[in-house]
Tab-separated table of C-alpha atoms in Angstrom:
chain	number	residue	atom	x	y	z
E	1	MET	CA	-26.832	-40.373	-41.843
E	2	GLU	CA	-23.454	-39.150	-41.966
E	3	VAL	CA	-24.376	-35.442	-41.144
E	4	ILE	CA	-25.737	-37.044	-37.561
E	5	SER	CA	-23.359	-39.658	-37.251
E	6	VAL	CA	-20.981	-36.342	-37.068
E	7	ILE	CA	-23.368	-34.415	-34.510
E	8	THR	CA	-23.135	-37.697	-31.952
E	9	ALA	CA	-19.723	-37.897	-31.929
E	10	CYS	CA	-19.726	-34.451	-30.253
E	11	GLN	CA	-17.624	-34.585	-26.668
E	12	ASP	CA	-18.362	-31.259	-24.341
E	13	THR	CA	-19.137	-29.238	-27.668
E	14	TYR	CA	-22.066	-28.784	-29.557
E	15	SER	CA	-23.554	-27.147	-32.812
E	16	PHE	CA	-22.627	-28.114	-36.452
E	17	ASN	CA	-19.389	-29.123	-36.859
E	18	CYS	CA	-19.191	-28.869	-32.959
E	19	ASN	CA	-18.011	-25.950	-33.178
E	20	LYS	CA	-19.095	-24.386	-29.573
E	21	SER	CA	-18.165	-25.567	-26.329
E	22	CYS	CA	-20.644	-26.669	-23.316
E	23	ASP	CA	-17.884	-24.871	-20.911
E	24	ALA	CA	-19.887	-21.627	-20.989
E	25	ARG	CA	-22.843	-23.407	-19.899
E	26	HIS	CA	-23.553	-24.157	-15.846
E	27	CYS	CA	-24.830	-27.424	-16.228
E	28	LEU	CA	-25.542	-29.847	-13.386
E	29	GLY	CA	-22.665	-32.898	-12.576
E	30	SER	CA	-20.742	-33.149	-15.740
E	31	GLN	CA	-20.061	-30.676	-18.446
E	32	ASP	CA	-22.183	-31.966	-21.076
E	33	CYS	CA	-24.754	-30.732	-23.059
E	34	ASP	CA	-27.140	-31.134	-25.820
E	35	VAL	CA	-25.578	-31.538	-29.237
E	36	PHE	CA	-27.901	-29.684	-30.659
E	37	TYR	CA	-28.734	-26.260	-28.974
E	38	GLY	CA	-26.302	-26.897	-26.251
E	39	ASN	CA	-28.860	-27.151	-23.684
E	40	CYS	CA	-27.740	-28.730	-20.452
E	41	THR	CA	-28.956	-32.750	-20.527
E	42	GLY	CA	-28.679	-32.828	-16.424
E	43	GLY	CA	-30.261	-29.621	-15.428
E	44	CYS	CA	-28.483	-26.288	-14.237
E	45	GLN	CA	-26.264	-26.054	-11.721
E	46	ALA	CA	-28.117	-23.652	-8.204
E	47	GLY	CA	-28.394	-20.336	-9.393
E	48	TRP	CA	-28.892	-20.380	-13.141
E	49	ALA	CA	-31.806	-20.774	-15.232
E	50	LEU	CA	-32.471	-23.263	-17.971
E	51	PRO	CA	-32.844	-24.146	-20.278
E	52	ASN	CA	-29.336	-23.322	-21.707
E	53	CYS	CA	-28.288	-22.484	-17.669
E	54	THR	CA	-26.409	-19.188	-18.993
E	55	THR	CA	-28.483	-16.603	-17.217
E	56	ALA	CA	-28.625	-16.469	-13.539
E	57	CYS	CA	-31.490	-16.328	-11.661
E	58	LYS	CA	-33.731	-13.492	-11.506
E	59	SER	CA	-34.320	-11.704	-7.862
E	60	GLY	CA	-37.107	-13.602	-5.939
E	61	THR	CA	-36.142	-17.270	-6.943
E	62	PHE	CA	-32.854	-19.548	-6.374
E	63	GLY	CA	-31.801	-23.022	-6.783
E	64	PRO	CA	-30.806	-25.223	-9.391
E	65	GLY	CA	-32.732	-24.030	-12.905
E	66	CYS	CA	-34.034	-21.414	-10.434
E	67	GLN	CA	-36.928	-23.072	-9.756
E	68	SER	CA	-37.550	-22.267	-6.290
E	69	LYS	CA	-39.125	-19.094	-4.863
E	70	CYS	CA	-37.958	-16.599	-1.856
E	71	SER	CA	-40.837	-15.927	-0.741
E	72	GLU	CA	-41.391	-19.541	0.315
E	73	ARG	CA	-38.888	-18.643	2.912
E	74	HIS	CA	-39.247	-16.556	5.679
E	75	CYS	CA	-36.677	-14.164	5.604
E	76	LYS	CA	-36.400	-11.160	7.730
E	77	GLY	CA	-37.775	-8.226	6.343
E	78	ASP	CA	-37.914	-8.179	2.473
E	79	ASN	CA	-38.836	-12.106	2.504
E	80	SER	CA	-39.170	-11.453	-1.777
E	81	SER	CA	-35.107	-11.447	-2.087
E	82	CYS	CA	-32.489	-14.276	-1.099
E	83	ASP	CA	-29.184	-16.073	-1.822
E	84	SER	CA	-29.930	-16.758	-5.914
E	85	GLN	CA	-27.982	-20.566	-5.573
E	86	ASN	CA	-29.076	-22.372	-2.065
E	87	GLY	CA	-31.780	-19.844	-0.938
E	88	THR	CA	-30.194	-18.368	2.058
E	89	CYS	CA	-31.617	-15.314	3.638
E	90	GLN	CA	-29.668	-12.190	3.410
E	91	HIS	CA	-31.157	-10.623	6.927
E	92	GLY	CA	-31.446	-13.387	9.268
E	93	CYS	CA	-35.190	-15.275	9.953
E	94	GLN	CA	-38.534	-14.240	11.180
E	95	PRO	CA	-38.644	-15.056	14.835
E	96	GLY	CA	-40.181	-18.806	14.801
E	97	TRP	CA	-37.809	-19.925	12.037
E	98	LYS	CA	-34.519	-20.962	11.457
E	99	SER	CA	-31.485	-22.754	9.217
E	100	ARG	CA	-29.994	-20.549	6.458
E	101	SER	CA	-33.380	-20.671	4.475
E	102	CYS	CA	-35.363	-19.768	7.606
E	103	ASN	CA	-37.496	-23.050	6.222
E	104	LEU	CA	-37.617	-24.806	9.719
E	105	ALA	CA	-40.049	-23.974	12.289
E	106	CYS	CA	-38.045	-23.022	16.038
E	107	ASP	CA	-38.035	-26.438	17.689
E	108	ASP	CA	-41.390	-27.040	20.608
E	109	GLY	CA	-40.191	-25.465	23.852
E	110	SER	CA	-38.582	-22.294	22.089
E	111	TYR	CA	-39.388	-19.231	20.005
E	112	GLY	CA	-38.556	-16.000	18.947
E	113	ALA	CA	-35.622	-14.682	16.550
E	114	GLY	CA	-33.052	-17.366	15.755
E	115	CYS	CA	-35.465	-19.558	18.174
E	116	LYS	CA	-33.190	-18.326	20.980
E	117	PHE	CA	-35.794	-18.172	23.625
E	118	SER	CA	-37.488	-20.480	26.252
E	119	CYS	CA	-40.803	-20.963	26.836
E	120	SER	CA	-39.867	-22.406	30.234
E	121	LYS	CA	-38.551	-19.077	31.511
E	122	ARG	CA	-41.959	-17.070	30.795
E	123	GLN	CA	-43.526	-15.232	33.786
E	124	CYS	CA	-46.827	-16.980	32.950
E	125	LYS	CA	-49.607	-17.785	35.507
E	126	VAL	CA	-50.408	-20.870	33.985
E	127	SER	CA	-46.478	-22.498	33.206
E	128	THR	CA	-46.410	-24.434	29.788
E	129	THR	CA	-43.163	-26.027	28.326
E	130	SER	CA	-44.480	-25.689	25.022
E	131	CYS	CA	-45.533	-22.023	23.902
E	132	ASN	CA	-46.035	-19.696	19.811
E	133	LYS	CA	-43.077	-20.390	18.307
E	134	VAL	CA	-43.276	-16.648	16.571
E	135	ASN	CA	-44.032	-14.758	19.801
E	136	GLY	CA	-44.202	-17.306	23.361
E	137	SER	CA	-47.516	-16.194	23.806
E	138	CYS	CA	-48.645	-16.519	27.358
E	139	GLU	CA	-52.037	-16.454	25.984
E	140	GLY	CA	-53.055	-15.871	29.225
E	141	LEU	CA	-52.093	-13.464	32.557
E	142	CYS	CA	-48.497	-12.927	33.223
E	143	LEU	CA	-47.494	-13.071	36.810
E	144	ASP	CA	-47.126	-9.822	38.954
E	145	GLY	CA	-44.367	-7.556	38.061
E	146	TRP	CA	-43.718	-8.870	34.347
E	147	MET	CA	-45.446	-7.730	31.118
E	148	GLY	CA	-45.488	-8.572	27.649
E	149	VAL	CA	-47.218	-10.709	25.362
E	150	ASP	CA	-44.566	-13.312	26.503
E	151	CYS	CA	-44.063	-12.191	30.204
E	152	THR	CA	-40.748	-11.547	30.039
E	153	GLY	CA	-40.763	-8.068	29.516
E	154	CYS	CA	-37.135	-5.939	30.869
E	155	ASP	CA	-36.836	-2.476	32.169
E	156	GLY	CA	-34.057	-1.003	29.682
E	157	LYS	CA	-33.179	-4.455	28.947
E	158	TYR	CA	-33.900	-6.981	25.915
E	159	GLY	CA	-32.746	-10.554	24.642
E	160	PRO	CA	-32.166	-14.018	26.541
E	161	ASP	CA	-32.866	-13.486	30.133
E	162	CYS	CA	-32.793	-9.508	29.469
E	163	SER	CA	-29.330	-9.877	29.317
E	164	LEU	CA	-28.883	-7.469	26.839
E	165	SER	CA	-29.296	-3.189	27.735
E	166	CYS	CA	-30.809	-1.177	25.266
E	167	ASP	CA	-28.764	1.808	26.419
E	168	ASP	CA	-25.890	-0.250	24.316
E	169	ARG	CA	-27.437	0.404	20.706
E	170	HIS	CA	-26.516	3.029	18.414
E	171	CYS	CA	-29.790	4.133	17.014
E	172	LYS	CA	-29.740	6.954	14.944
E	173	ASP	CA	-33.021	8.092	16.793
E	174	ASN	CA	-32.693	8.004	20.362
E	175	ASN	CA	-36.115	8.087	21.119
E	176	ALA	CA	-36.127	4.437	19.120
E	177	PRO	CA	-38.351	1.477	20.994
E	178	CYS	CA	-36.366	-1.673	22.232
E	179	ASP	CA	-38.356	-4.404	21.787
E	180	HIS	CA	-37.433	-6.569	25.107
E	181	MET	CA	-36.918	-9.376	22.660
E	182	THR	CA	-35.278	-8.495	19.727
E	183	GLY	CA	-33.888	-5.226	20.779
E	184	SER	CA	-34.043	-3.830	17.291
E	185	CYS	CA	-34.111	-0.344	16.224
E	186	GLU	CA	-36.827	0.164	13.678
E	187	GLY	CA	-34.645	2.317	12.017
E	188	LYS	CA	-31.125	3.745	10.808
E	189	CYS	CA	-27.868	3.240	12.962
E	190	LEU	CA	-25.465	5.843	13.480
E	191	PRO	CA	-22.564	6.317	11.324
E	192	GLY	CA	-20.196	3.062	11.856
E	193	TRP	CA	-23.076	0.910	13.303
E	194	GLN	CA	-24.955	-1.642	10.985
E	195	GLY	CA	-27.608	-4.409	12.467
E	196	ALA	CA	-30.935	-4.401	13.504
E	197	THR	CA	-30.017	-3.508	17.108
E	198	CYS	CA	-26.879	-1.035	15.882
E	199	THR	CA	-24.524	-3.046	17.708
E	200	ASP	CA	-22.468	-4.318	15.191
E	201	ASN	CA	-19.608	-1.954	13.974
E	202	CYS	CA	-18.399	-1.406	10.448
E	203	SER	CA	-15.587	-3.771	9.257
E	204	ASN	CA	-12.696	-2.230	9.271
E	205	THR	CA	-12.479	-1.805	5.819
E	206	THR	CA	-15.658	0.524	5.913
E	207	TYR	CA	-16.953	3.349	7.373
E	208	GLY	CA	-20.240	5.807	7.691
E	209	ASP	CA	-23.966	5.827	7.149
E	210	ASN	CA	-24.795	1.883	6.489
E	211	CYS	CA	-20.685	1.202	6.326
E	212	ALA	CA	-20.982	2.052	2.724
E	213	MET	CA	-18.015	4.552	2.608
E	214	LEU	CA	-14.803	2.163	1.876
E	215	CYS	CA	-11.588	2.969	3.144
E	216	LEU	CA	-10.057	2.261	-0.193
E	217	ASP	CA	-11.459	5.777	-1.383
E	218	ARG	CA	-9.447	7.778	0.886
E	219	HIS	CA	-5.705	8.750	0.730
E	220	CYS	CA	-4.434	7.277	4.052
E	221	SER	CA	-0.346	6.861	3.943
E	222	ASN	CA	0.077	3.730	5.084
E	223	THR	CA	-3.404	1.161	5.131
E	224	ALA	CA	-6.785	0.544	3.441
E	225	SER	CA	-7.829	0.347	6.554
E	226	CYS	CA	-10.134	3.226	9.116
E	227	HIS	CA	-12.212	4.315	12.072
E	228	HIS	CA	-15.710	2.588	11.219
E	229	GLU	CA	-16.964	5.557	12.321
E	230	THR	CA	-15.258	8.551	11.067
E	231	GLY	CA	-13.039	6.754	8.468
E	232	GLN	CA	-10.540	8.440	10.235
E	233	CYS	CA	-6.579	7.144	8.236
E	234	VAL	CA	-4.890	5.639	11.458
E	235	GLY	CA	-1.938	6.576	9.738
E	236	GLY	CA	-2.327	9.894	8.528
E	237	CYS	CA	-2.703	10.677	5.027
E	238	VAL	CA	-0.275	11.108	1.696
E	239	SER	CA	1.512	14.143	0.548
E	240	GLY	CA	-1.177	16.370	-0.832
E	241	TRP	CA	-4.210	15.560	0.677
E	242	GLN	CA	-5.951	16.140	4.324
E	243	GLY	CA	-8.814	16.447	6.252
E	244	THR	CA	-10.188	13.198	8.868
E	245	THR	CA	-10.744	11.058	6.208
E	246	CYS	CA	-7.654	12.140	3.462
E	247	SER	CA	-10.108	13.083	1.021
E	248	LYS	CA	-9.453	17.205	0.917
E	249	VAL	CA	-6.828	17.900	-1.646
E	250	GLU	CA	-4.603	19.904	0.421
E	251	SER	CA	-4.430	23.626	-0.293
E	252	ALA	CA	-1.566	26.122	-0.570
E	253	ALA	CA	-2.066	27.746	2.583
E	254	SER	CA	-1.339	24.836	4.601
E	255	THR	CA	2.241	23.938	3.050
E	256	ASP	CA	5.409	24.463	5.172
E	257	PHE	CA	6.601	27.640	2.741
E	258	PRO	CA	5.251	30.988	4.183
E	259	VAL	CA	4.014	32.100	1.054
E	260	GLY	CA	2.494	35.196	2.775
E	261	SER	CA	5.446	36.383	4.066
E	262	ALA	CA	7.613	36.238	0.720
E	263	VAL	CA	5.049	37.878	-0.975
E	264	GLY	CA	4.543	41.161	1.482
E	265	GLY	CA	8.550	41.538	1.050
E	266	ILE	CA	8.792	40.842	-2.380
E	267	VAL	CA	5.686	43.885	-2.905
E	268	ALA	CA	7.657	46.505	-0.290
E	269	ALA	CA	11.032	45.818	-2.212
E	270	LEU	CA	8.921	47.048	-5.602
E	271	VAL	CA	7.252	50.306	-3.683
E	272	ILE	CA	11.101	50.970	-3.215
E	273	ILE	CA	12.340	50.136	-6.204
E	274	ALA	CA	9.336	53.133	-7.745
E	275	VAL	CA	10.456	55.471	-4.950
E	276	VAL	CA	14.034	55.684	-5.740
E	277	ILE	CA	13.090	55.659	-9.846
E	278	VAL	CA	10.748	58.548	-9.145
E	279	ILE	CA	13.322	60.271	-7.126
E	280	ILE	CA	16.218	59.629	-9.336
E	281	VAL	CA	14.267	61.256	-12.079
E	282	PHE	CA	12.284	64.277	-10.237
E	283	VAL	CA	16.535	65.252	-9.247
E	284	ARG	CA	17.723	64.969	-13.247
E	285	ARG	CA	14.671	66.934	-14.768
E	286	ARG	CA	15.467	69.521	-12.053
E	287	LYS	CA	19.140	70.227	-12.910
E	288	LEU	CA	18.382	70.121	-16.866
E	289	THR	CA	15.860	72.919	-15.904
E	290	THR	CA	18.120	75.444	-13.807
E	291	LYS	CA	20.989	74.430	-16.504
E	292	ASP	CA	18.490	75.910	-19.484
E	293	HIS	CA	17.942	79.334	-16.834
E	294	THR	CA	21.451	79.843	-16.633
E	295	GLU	CA	22.471	79.247	-20.526
E	296	HIS	CA	19.679	81.594	-21.248
E	297	ARG	CA	19.925	84.560	-18.904
E	298	PRO	CA	20.843	88.502	-20.449
E	299	VAL	CA	24.561	88.901	-20.171
E	300	LEU	CA	25.552	92.208	-18.760
E	301	GLU	CA	27.769	93.900	-21.751
E	302	LYS	CA	27.275	97.744	-20.471
E	303	THR	CA	26.001	99.634	-17.179
E	304	GLU	CA	25.697	103.281	-16.864
E	305	ASN	CA	26.458	104.126	-13.574
E	306	THR	CA	23.082	107.034	-14.153
E	307	LEU	CA	20.135	107.183	-12.415
E	308	GLY	CA	18.211	109.904	-14.287
E	309	LYS	CA	19.226	108.355	-17.882
E	310	ARG	CA	18.048	104.423	-16.242
E	311	SER	CA	18.918	102.637	-19.561
E	312	THR	CA	21.491	100.068	-19.776
E	313	VAL	CA	22.643	97.624	-23.087
E	314	PHE	CA	21.918	94.185	-22.866
E	315	SER	CA	23.182	91.620	-25.162
E	316	GLY	CA	24.104	94.472	-27.242
E	317	GLN	CA	20.575	95.810	-27.195
E	318	LEU	CA	19.684	99.138	-25.656
E	319	CYS	CA	16.567	99.042	-22.593
E	320	SER	CA	15.546	101.854	-21.624
E	321	ALA	CA	12.715	103.077	-19.239
E	322	ALA	CA	10.131	102.765	-21.684
E	323	THR	CA	10.867	99.003	-22.435
E	324	CYS	CA	12.082	98.197	-18.633
E	325	VAL	CA	9.900	95.147	-17.517
E	326	GLN	CA	11.695	95.233	-14.527
E	327	TRP	CA	15.029	96.788	-12.506
E	328	LEU	CA	17.282	95.515	-10.472
E	329	PRO	CA	19.872	97.205	-8.586
E	330	VAL	CA	23.554	95.486	-8.627
E	331	PHE	CA	26.045	96.080	-5.831
E	332	SER	CA	29.448	96.290	-5.257
E	333	GLY	CA	29.976	95.443	-1.314
E	334	GLN	CA	27.565	97.959	-0.215
E	335	LEU	CA	27.459	100.518	-3.165
E	336	PHE	CA	25.231	100.862	-4.899
E	337	MET	CA	26.493	101.033	-8.338
E	338	ALA	CA	23.548	100.319	-11.039
E	339	ALA	CA	20.284	99.392	-12.085
E	340	THR	CA	19.900	96.167	-14.305
E	341	CYS	CA	17.360	95.944	-16.478
E	342	ILE	CA	15.001	92.923	-17.668
E	343	PRO	CA	13.635	93.538	-21.310
E	344	PRO	CA	10.759	92.196	-22.077
E	345	GLU	CA	10.242	88.982	-23.975
E	346	PRO	CA	10.737	89.167	-27.424
E	347	PHE	CA	7.814	88.561	-30.129
C-alpha cells in the first residue's frame, strides 16, 4: 500500500519514484499521463499516435491519435498523403470538392476545381441551375459554337469565363494540353515555375527545376534571393566565385594579374642569360687555347741562309731535310732570309 500511494502522488511524471516526465508526450489537453507507463490519459494531440503519443502519424493518417485516413479526403493527385495534424491536402482538392481537407462537396450550382465554375454559365441546350459537381456535365448537347463536357469550351483559354490564356503557362512540353477548366499542363514546368498550370514562379529563395534549388547554396555577395529561373545572384558573387549562379570557383586566368605576360617575360630573360653565359664560356675557352698554342710554339735559335743545306736548329735540335715535316719561308720585308723547319712531333 505504501508503494501505490507513492505512485498515485506523481504530478506530470510517471514510472517508479515518478522519475520520468510526461512533458515528452504529446498528450491532448493537459500533460497528464498514466503514472505507470506514461500513456496519455486524454488521448494524443493531432499528428501523434497512441498509446504514448511520442510517435508521429505514419504516412496516410492524420489527426488526434492518427485515427483518420488521408484516403478519405479528395486530395488532388496522390490522395494517400496529407498533413499529419489536420489532414490538409498538400496540393489542393479534386474537382467537385472544397475545404482544406477536401471533404466537402461543392455547393449546388457550382462545380469543378475549387468549386469556381457556375452551372448557370454553361452553354447547354437544356439550361439547368444545377449540374454535376465534378465536371459540370450538361448531360446533353451544347448550343451551337460551344463544346466540351460542360459546354464552356474556350479557344486557347481556360478557367472561369475563359478568362485565362493557355499561352501564359510555362509548361515544359510546348505541346501540353490545356484543359479548358483547369488549364493543367499535365506534366512538368519550365525551370523557375510551379503549380498545375505552371504559372506560379518560385519563391525568391528558390529557383530551377521544381523550385528545388536553394539560393543560399550559392555564393551571392549580399543577398539570399535570386532569379527564380536561372538562380542568378542579384548583387553579383563574393570574391573567389564566378558564374551565373556563383557556384564555380574563380580560375587564376580570370584574375586581374597578367599571369601569362609575367611568365613570358621570365622565360625570355632566362633565355637571354643562358645565351650570354654560353658566349662568355666560348670566348674564355678560345683565349685559353690561343695562349696554350703560343706557349708551346718552337723558338728559332739559329737559321742558316743556306738553301742547299736546308737545315736549321729548333730549340737546340737539328732539323734536317730528312726529318722536316714542313718548311716555312722567313722574309725580312720582301727579302727572303731563310726557311723555317717544323720538326715532327716527338714520340
